[in-house]
Structures are given as structure tokens and as C-alpha cells.
PDB file of C-alpha atoms in Angstrom:
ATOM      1  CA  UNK A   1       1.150  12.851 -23.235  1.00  0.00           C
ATOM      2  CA  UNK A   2      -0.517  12.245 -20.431  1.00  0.00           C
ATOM      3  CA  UNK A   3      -2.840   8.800 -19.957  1.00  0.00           C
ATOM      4  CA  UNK A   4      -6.384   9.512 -18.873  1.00  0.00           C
ATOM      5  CA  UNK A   5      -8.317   8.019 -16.278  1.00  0.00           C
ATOM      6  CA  UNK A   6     -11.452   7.387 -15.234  1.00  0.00           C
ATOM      7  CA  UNK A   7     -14.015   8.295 -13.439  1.00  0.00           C
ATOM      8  CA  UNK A   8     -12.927  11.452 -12.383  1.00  0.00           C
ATOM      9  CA  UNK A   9     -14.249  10.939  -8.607  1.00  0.00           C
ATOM     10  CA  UNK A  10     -16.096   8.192  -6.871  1.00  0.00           C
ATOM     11  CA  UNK A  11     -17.910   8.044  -3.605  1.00  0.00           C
ATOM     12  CA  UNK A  12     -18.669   4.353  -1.896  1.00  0.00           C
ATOM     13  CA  UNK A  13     -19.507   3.160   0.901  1.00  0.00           C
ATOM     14  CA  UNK A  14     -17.224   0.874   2.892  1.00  0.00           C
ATOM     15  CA  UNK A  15     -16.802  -2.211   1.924  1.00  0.00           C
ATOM     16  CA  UNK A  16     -17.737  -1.583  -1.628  1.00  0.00           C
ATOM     17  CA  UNK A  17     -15.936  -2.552  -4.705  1.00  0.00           C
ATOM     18  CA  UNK A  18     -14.452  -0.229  -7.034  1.00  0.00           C
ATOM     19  CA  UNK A  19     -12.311   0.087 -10.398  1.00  0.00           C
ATOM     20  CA  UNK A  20     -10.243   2.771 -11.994  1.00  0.00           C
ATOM     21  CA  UNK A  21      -9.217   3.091 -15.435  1.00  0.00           C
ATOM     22  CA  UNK A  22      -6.111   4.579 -16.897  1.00  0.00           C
ATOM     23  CA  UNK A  23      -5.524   4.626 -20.543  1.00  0.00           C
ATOM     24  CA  UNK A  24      -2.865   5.903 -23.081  1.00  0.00           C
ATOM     25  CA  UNK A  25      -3.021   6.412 -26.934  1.00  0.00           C
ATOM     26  CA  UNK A  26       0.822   5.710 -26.815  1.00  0.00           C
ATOM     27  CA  UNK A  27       2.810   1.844 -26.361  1.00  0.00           C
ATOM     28  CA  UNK A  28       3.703   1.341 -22.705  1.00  0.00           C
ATOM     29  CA  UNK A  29       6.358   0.121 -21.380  1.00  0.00           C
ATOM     30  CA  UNK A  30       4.942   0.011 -17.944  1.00  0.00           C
ATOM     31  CA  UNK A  31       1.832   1.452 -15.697  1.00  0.00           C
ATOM     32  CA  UNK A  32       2.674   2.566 -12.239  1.00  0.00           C
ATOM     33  CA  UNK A  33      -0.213   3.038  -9.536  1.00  0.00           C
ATOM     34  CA  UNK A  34      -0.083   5.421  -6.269  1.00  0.00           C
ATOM     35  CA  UNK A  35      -2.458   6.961  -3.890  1.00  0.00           C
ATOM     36  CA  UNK A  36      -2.403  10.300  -2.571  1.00  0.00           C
ATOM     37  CA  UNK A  37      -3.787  11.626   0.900  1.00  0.00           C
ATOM     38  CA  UNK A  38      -4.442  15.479   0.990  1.00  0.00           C
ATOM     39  CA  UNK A  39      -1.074  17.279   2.009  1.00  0.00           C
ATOM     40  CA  UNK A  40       1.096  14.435   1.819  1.00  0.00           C
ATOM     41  CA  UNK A  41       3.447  12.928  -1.143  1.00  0.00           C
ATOM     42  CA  UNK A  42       2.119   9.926  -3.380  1.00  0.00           C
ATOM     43  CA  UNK A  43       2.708   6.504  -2.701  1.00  0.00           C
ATOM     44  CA  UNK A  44       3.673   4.076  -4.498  1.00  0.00           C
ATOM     45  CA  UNK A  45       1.144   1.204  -4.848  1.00  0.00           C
ATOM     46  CA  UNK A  46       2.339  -1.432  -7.409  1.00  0.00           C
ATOM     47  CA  UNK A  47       4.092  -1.659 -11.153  1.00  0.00           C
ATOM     48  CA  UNK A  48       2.946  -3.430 -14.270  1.00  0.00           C
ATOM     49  CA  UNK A  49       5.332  -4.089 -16.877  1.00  0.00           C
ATOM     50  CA  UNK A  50       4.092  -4.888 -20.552  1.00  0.00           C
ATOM     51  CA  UNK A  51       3.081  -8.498 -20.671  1.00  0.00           C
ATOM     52  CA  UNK A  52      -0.025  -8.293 -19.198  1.00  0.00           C
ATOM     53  CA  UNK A  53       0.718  -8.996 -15.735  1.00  0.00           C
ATOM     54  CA  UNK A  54      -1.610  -8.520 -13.146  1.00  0.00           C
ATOM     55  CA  UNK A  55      -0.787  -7.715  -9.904  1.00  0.00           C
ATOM     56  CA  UNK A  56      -2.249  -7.997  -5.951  1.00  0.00           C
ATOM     57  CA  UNK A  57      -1.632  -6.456  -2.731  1.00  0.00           C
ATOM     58  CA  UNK A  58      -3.837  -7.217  -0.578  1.00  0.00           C
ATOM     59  CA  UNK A  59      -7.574  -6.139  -1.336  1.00  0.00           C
ATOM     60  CA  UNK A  60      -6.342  -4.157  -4.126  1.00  0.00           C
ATOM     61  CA  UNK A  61      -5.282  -5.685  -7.290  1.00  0.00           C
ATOM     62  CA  UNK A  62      -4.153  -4.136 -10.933  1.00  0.00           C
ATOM     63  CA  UNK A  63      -4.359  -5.294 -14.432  1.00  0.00           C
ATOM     64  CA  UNK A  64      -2.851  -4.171 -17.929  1.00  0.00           C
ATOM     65  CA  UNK A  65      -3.696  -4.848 -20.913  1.00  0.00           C
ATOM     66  CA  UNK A  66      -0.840  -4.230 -23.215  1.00  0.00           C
ATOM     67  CA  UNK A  67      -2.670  -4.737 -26.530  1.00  0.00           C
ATOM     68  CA  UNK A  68      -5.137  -1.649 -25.451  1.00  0.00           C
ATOM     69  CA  UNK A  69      -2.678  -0.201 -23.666  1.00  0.00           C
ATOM     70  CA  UNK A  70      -5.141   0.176 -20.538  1.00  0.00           C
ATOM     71  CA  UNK A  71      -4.907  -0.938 -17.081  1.00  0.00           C
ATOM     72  CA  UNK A  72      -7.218  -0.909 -13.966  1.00  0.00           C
ATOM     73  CA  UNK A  73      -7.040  -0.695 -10.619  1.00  0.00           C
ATOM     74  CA  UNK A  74      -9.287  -2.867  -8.261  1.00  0.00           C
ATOM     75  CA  UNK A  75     -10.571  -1.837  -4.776  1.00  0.00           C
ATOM     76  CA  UNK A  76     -12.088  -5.022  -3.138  1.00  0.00           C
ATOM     77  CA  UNK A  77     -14.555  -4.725  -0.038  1.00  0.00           C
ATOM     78  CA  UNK A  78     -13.098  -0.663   0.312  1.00  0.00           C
ATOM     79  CA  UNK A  79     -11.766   0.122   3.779  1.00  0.00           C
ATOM     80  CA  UNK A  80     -11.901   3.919   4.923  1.00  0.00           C
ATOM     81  CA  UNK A  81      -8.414   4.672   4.844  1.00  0.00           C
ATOM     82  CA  UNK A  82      -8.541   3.981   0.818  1.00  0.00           C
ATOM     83  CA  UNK A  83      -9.723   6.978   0.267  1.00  0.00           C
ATOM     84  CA  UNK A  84      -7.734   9.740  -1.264  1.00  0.00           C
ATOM     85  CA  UNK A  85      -6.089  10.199  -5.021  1.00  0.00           C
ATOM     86  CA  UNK A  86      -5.156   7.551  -7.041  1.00  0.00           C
ATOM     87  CA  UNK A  87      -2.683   8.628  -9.934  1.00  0.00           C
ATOM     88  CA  UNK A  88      -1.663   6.186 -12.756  1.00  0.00           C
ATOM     89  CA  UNK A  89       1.680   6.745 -14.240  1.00  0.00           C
ATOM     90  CA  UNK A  90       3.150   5.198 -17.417  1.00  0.00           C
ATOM     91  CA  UNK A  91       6.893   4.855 -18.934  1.00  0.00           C
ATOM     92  CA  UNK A  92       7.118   4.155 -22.688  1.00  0.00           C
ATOM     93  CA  UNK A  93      10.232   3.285 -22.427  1.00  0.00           C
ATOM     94  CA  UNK A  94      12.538   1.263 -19.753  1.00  0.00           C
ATOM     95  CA  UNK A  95      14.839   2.213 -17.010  1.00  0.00           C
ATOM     96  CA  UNK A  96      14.973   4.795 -14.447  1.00  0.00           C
ATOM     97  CA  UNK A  97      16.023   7.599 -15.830  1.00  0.00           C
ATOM     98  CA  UNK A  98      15.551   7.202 -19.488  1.00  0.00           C
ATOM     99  CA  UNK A  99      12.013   9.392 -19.621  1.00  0.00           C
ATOM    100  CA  UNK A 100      10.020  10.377 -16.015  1.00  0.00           C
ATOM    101  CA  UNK A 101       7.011   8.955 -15.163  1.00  0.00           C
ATOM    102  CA  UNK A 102       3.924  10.809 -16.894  1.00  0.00           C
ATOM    103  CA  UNK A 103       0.810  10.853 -14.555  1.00  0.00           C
ATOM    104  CA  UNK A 104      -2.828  11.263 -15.076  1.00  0.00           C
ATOM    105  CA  UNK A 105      -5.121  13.536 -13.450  1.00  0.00           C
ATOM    106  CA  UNK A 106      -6.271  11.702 -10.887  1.00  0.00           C
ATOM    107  CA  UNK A 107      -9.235   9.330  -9.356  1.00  0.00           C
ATOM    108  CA  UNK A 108     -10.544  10.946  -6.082  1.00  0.00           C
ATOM    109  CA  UNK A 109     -11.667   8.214  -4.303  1.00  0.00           C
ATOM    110  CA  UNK A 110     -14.083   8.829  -1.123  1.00  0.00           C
ATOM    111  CA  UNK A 111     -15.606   6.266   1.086  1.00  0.00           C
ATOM    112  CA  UNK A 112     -18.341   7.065   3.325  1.00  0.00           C
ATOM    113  CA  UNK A 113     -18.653   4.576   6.680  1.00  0.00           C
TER     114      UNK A 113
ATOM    115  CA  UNK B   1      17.376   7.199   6.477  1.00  0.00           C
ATOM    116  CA  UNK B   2      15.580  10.586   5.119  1.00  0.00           C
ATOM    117  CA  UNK B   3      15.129   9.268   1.789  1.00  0.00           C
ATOM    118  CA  UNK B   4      14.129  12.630  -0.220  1.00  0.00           C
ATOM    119  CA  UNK B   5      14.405  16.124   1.212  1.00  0.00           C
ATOM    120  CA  UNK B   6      12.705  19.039  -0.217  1.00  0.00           C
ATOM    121  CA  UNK B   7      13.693  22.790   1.027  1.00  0.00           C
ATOM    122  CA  UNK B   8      11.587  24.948   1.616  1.00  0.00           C
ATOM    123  CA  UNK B   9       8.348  23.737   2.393  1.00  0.00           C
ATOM    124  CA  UNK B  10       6.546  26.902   2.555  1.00  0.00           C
ATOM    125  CA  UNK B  11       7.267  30.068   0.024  1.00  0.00           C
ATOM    126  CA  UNK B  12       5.735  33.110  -0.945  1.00  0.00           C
ATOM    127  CA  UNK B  13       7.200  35.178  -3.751  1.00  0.00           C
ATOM    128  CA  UNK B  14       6.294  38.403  -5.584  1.00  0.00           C
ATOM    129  CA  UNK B  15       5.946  38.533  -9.121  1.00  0.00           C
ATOM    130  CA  UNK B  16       9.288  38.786 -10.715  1.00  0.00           C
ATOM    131  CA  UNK B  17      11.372  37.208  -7.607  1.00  0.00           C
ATOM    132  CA  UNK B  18      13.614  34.407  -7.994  1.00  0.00           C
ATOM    133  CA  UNK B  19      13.963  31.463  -5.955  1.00  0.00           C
ATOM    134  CA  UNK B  20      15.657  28.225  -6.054  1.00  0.00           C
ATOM    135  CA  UNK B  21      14.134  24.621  -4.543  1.00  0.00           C
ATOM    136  CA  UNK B  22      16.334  22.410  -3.187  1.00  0.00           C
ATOM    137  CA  UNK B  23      16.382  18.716  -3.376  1.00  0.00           C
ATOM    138  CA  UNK B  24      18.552  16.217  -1.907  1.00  0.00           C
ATOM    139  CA  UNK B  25      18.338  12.523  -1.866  1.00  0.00           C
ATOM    140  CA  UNK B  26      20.465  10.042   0.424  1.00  0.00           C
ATOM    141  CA  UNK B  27      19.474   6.614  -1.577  1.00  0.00           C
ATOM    142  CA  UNK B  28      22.442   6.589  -3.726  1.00  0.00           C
ATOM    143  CA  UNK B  29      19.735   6.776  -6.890  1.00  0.00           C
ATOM    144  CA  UNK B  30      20.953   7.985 -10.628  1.00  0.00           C
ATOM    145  CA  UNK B  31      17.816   9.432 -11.611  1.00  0.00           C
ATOM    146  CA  UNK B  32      15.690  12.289  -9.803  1.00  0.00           C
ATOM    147  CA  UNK B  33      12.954  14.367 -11.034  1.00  0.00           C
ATOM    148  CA  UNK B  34      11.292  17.406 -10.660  1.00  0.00           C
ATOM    149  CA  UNK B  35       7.046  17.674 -10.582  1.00  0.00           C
ATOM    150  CA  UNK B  36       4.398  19.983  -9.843  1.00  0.00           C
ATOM    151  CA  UNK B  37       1.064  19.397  -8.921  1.00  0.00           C
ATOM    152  CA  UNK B  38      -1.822  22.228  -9.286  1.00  0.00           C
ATOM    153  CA  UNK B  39      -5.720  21.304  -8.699  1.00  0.00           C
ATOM    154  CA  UNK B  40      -7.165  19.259 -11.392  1.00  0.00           C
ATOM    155  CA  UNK B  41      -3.867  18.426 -13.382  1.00  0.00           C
ATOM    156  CA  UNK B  42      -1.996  15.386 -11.501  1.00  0.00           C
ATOM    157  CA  UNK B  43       1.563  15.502 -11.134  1.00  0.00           C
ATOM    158  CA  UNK B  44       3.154  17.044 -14.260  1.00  0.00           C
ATOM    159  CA  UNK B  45       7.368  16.563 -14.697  1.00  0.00           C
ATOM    160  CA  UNK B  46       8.914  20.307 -15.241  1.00  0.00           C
ATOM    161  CA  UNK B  47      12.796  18.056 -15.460  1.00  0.00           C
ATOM    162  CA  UNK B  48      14.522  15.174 -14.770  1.00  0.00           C
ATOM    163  CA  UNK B  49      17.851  14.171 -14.707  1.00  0.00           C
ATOM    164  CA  UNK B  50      18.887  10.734 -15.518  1.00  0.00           C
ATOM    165  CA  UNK B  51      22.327  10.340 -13.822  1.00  0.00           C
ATOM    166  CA  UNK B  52      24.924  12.967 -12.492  1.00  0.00           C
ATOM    167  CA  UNK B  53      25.829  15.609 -15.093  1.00  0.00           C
ATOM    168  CA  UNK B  54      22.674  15.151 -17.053  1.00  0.00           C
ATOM    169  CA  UNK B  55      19.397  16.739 -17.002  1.00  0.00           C
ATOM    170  CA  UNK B  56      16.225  17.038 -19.723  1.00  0.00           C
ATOM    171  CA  UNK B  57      13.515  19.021 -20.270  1.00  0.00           C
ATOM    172  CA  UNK B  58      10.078  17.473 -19.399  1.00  0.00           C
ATOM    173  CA  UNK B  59       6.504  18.244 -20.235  1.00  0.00           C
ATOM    174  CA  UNK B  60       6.297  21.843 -18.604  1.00  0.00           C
ATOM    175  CA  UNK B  61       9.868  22.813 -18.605  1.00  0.00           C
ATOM    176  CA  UNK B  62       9.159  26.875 -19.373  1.00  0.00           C
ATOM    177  CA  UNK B  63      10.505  29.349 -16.767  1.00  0.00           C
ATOM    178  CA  UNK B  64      12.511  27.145 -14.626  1.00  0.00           C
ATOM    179  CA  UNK B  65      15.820  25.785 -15.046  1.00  0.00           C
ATOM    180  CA  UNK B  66      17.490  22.852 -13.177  1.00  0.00           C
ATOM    181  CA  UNK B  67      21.143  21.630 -11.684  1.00  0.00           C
ATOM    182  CA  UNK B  68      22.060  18.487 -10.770  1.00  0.00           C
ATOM    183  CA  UNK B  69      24.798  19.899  -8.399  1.00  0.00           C
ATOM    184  CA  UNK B  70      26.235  15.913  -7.964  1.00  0.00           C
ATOM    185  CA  UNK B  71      24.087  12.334  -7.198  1.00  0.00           C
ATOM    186  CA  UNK B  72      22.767  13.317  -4.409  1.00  0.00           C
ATOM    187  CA  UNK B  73      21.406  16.870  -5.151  1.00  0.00           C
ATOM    188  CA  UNK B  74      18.680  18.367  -7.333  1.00  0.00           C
ATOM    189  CA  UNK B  75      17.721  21.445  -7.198  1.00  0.00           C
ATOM    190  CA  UNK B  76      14.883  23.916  -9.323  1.00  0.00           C
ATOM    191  CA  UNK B  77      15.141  27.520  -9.979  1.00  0.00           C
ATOM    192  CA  UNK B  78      12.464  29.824 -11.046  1.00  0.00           C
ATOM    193  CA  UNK B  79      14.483  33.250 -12.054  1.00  0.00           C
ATOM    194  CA  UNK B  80      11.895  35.266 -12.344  1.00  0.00           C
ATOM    195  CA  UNK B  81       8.747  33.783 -10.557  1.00  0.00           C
ATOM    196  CA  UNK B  82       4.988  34.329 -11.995  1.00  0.00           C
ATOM    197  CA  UNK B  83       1.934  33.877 -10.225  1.00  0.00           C
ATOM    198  CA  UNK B  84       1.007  30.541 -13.081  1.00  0.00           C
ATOM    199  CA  UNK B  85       4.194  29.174 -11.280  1.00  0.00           C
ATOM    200  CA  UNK B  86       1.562  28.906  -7.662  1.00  0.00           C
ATOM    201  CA  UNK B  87       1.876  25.142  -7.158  1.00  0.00           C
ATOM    202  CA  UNK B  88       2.914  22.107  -5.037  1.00  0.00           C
ATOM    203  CA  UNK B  89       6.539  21.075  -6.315  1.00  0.00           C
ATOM    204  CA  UNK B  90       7.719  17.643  -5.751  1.00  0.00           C
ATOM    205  CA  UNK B  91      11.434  16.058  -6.154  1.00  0.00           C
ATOM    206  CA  UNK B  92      10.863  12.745  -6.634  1.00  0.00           C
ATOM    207  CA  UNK B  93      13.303   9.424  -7.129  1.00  0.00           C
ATOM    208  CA  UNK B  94      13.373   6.555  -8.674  1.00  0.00           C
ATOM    209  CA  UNK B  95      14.250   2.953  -6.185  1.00  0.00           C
ATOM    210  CA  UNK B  96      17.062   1.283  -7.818  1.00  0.00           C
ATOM    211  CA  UNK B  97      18.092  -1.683  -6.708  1.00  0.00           C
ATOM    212  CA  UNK B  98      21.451  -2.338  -8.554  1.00  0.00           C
ATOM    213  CA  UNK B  99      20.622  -2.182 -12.170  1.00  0.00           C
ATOM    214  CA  UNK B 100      16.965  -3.261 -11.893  1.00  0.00           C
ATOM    215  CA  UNK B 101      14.609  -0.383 -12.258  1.00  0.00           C
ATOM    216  CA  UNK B 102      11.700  -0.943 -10.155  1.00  0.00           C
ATOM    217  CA  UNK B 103       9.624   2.131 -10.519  1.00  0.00           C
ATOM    218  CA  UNK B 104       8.944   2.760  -7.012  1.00  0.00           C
ATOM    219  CA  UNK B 105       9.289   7.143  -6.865  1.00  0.00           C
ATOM    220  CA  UNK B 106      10.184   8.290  -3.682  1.00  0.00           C
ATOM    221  CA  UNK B 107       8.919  11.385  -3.198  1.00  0.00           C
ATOM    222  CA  UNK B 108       9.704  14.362  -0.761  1.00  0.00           C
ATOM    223  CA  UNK B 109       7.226  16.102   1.173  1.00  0.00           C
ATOM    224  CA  UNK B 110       6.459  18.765  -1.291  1.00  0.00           C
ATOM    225  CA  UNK B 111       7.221  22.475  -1.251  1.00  0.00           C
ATOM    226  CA  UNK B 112       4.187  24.793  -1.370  1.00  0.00           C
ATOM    227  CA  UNK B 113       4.828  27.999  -3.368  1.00  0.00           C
ATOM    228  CA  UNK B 114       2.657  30.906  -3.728  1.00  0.00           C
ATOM    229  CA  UNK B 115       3.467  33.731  -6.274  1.00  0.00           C
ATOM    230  CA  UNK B 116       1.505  36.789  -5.976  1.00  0.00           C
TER     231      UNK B 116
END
């Protein structure tokens, strides 16, 4: 089933914040967070595993809330090569191979200079 | 290293012909997968295959069928192709390091199919 996210699409300007939601009405085992540019292959951002963690790279930063089964991606001070898709993926289960990695729709993400 | 390789890139089909995607991965990973991505609908897993030998069905596994040849090779067939089937197809793969799954999907570049 796949986990929904929100908002569908966002338009900022740079150096604005932003969030992005992803949710699922199933346990997780773990969220997974990539970004998309048009025509290429996702990339892989950063992994949460159940425990709550929350994670940084750099301006952008996750959380997950494993009791809600929710996690959100952070944006700080949004440079212009954020933009593009950003896809959360969940496991409900661990390892590789055990299930594949269920995405959501999608979070079009478009800042304006 | 190439990491994930996707053949073709490009393909049009009629209605009714068959064609197979090939995948091929040179990371030494158990696990690849099989997505496709239309407008609107994120990434959705047509198959995966969890080690040499094995494969399962995902979420949209209907009118496509899957062999994992050996570790390194994946490949998707559509036998007889409809134009529903118009979509971006991705092989993707898991980043193992040793026994320690870290989620990281490598992903080829995508093969663009059009059925009309």
C-alpha cells in the first residue's frame, strides 16, 4: 500500500524553508527519502529506521515518528538545485530483499530565485 | 564501475508486440527490482527478486513476467505489450554492504517505452 505524502507540489522562493510529509496506515520498518530531477533516476537522500531517529545532511534533515508511523522531510534556507521530486519510500519489514521499497506519489518541489 | 545498466533506453512497440528489458548490475548485490513510473503515480514495483533463483510478484505484477538469469542480471518481459504498459521502467538495487542492508537503491537510467 502505498504511503501518502503531502503537499502534492510546492513552489518557494530560495532560501525558504520547507517540509514534506509521508505517511502510512501500515507499521514501518523503515522510511527512505530521494529526489528526482526530470529525466534522470532517483537519488537516494537518507534512511530512517524505526526508533525515531532523525537524520541530517546538510540543510536537509528527516524525522520519523514510529508511533504515527509518519516522517518528514526538512528543506532549510532552499537552494535552487533542490528542486525536483521528492519520493518517500517505506519497508515494513527488514533486509534487502525481503519486500521492495513501496513509494509515494511524489512532492514536486520548485524554487523560484 | 557502471553500477546498474538498463537496455534499451528508448522503445516503441505496437500493440500486441513483445519485448524484453534488460538489467544488469555489477555491485555484487542479492536483491534487484523492477519499477515503473507513469505521471502522477511515483515509482510502483512490477517484481523483485531477493537473491539468485528467486523472484516475487510486486504491486503491479499483471502482463509482465521476470528472470533473474544469475546475480548479476535482471531482466522484464512484456509478451504481449499494451498501450497501459507506456511508462518509464526502472531496475533498481539495493547497496549491501556485507550483511547490513542499508537501503540505498541504485537505480539505472530508466528505459522509456511507448506502446501504441
Amino acid at each position: 500500500q502505498q504511503p501518502v505524502q503531502s503537499p502534492q507540489a510546492v513552489i518557494l522562493r530560495e532560501g525558504e524553508d520547507a517540509v514534506i510529509n509521508c505517511s502510512s496506515s501500515k507499521a514501518l520498518y523503515s522510511v527512505h527519502w530521494y529526489r528526482q530531477k526530470h529525466g534522470e533516476a532517483p537519488v537516494f537522500l537518507m534512511i530512517l529506521l524505526k526508533g525515531g531517529e532523525q537524520k541530517g545532511h546538510e540543510k536537509i534533515s528527516a524525522s520519523f515518528n514510529e508511533k504515527k508511523q509518519q516522517s518528514s522531510l526538512y528543506l532549510t534556507a532552499s537552494q535552487l538545485s533542490y528542486s525536483g521530486t521528492y519520493f518517500c519510500g517505506t519497508k515494513r519489514v527488514s533486509g534487502g530483499g525481503a519486500d521492495g521499497l513501496t513509494f509515494g506519489k511524489g512532492t514536486h518541489l520548485i524554487i523560484q530565485p | 564501475n557502471a553500477g546498474v545498466t538498463q537496455t534499451p533506453k528508448f522503445q516503441v512497440l505496437k500493440t500486441g508486440q513483445s519485448m524484453t528489458l534488460q538489467c544488469a548490475q555489477d555491485m555484487n548485490h542479492n536483491s534487484m527490482y523492477w519499477y515503473r513510473q507513469d505521471p502522477g503515480m511515483g515509482l510502483r514495483l512490477i517484481y523483485y527478486s531477493a537473491s539468485e533463483g528467486t523472484t516475487d510478484k510486486g504491486e503491479v505484477p499483471n502482463g509482465y513476467n521476470v528472470s533473474r538469469l544469475n546475480k548479476r542480471e535482471f531482466s522484464l518481459r512484456l509478451e504481449s505489450a499494451a498501450p497501459s504498459q507506456t511508462s518509464v521502467y526502472f531496475c533498481a538495487s539495493p547497496r549491501e554492504d556485507g550483511r547490513l542492508y542499508t537501503g540505498e537503491l541504485f537505480f539505472g537510467e530508466g528505459s522509456r517505452l511507448t506502446v501504441l
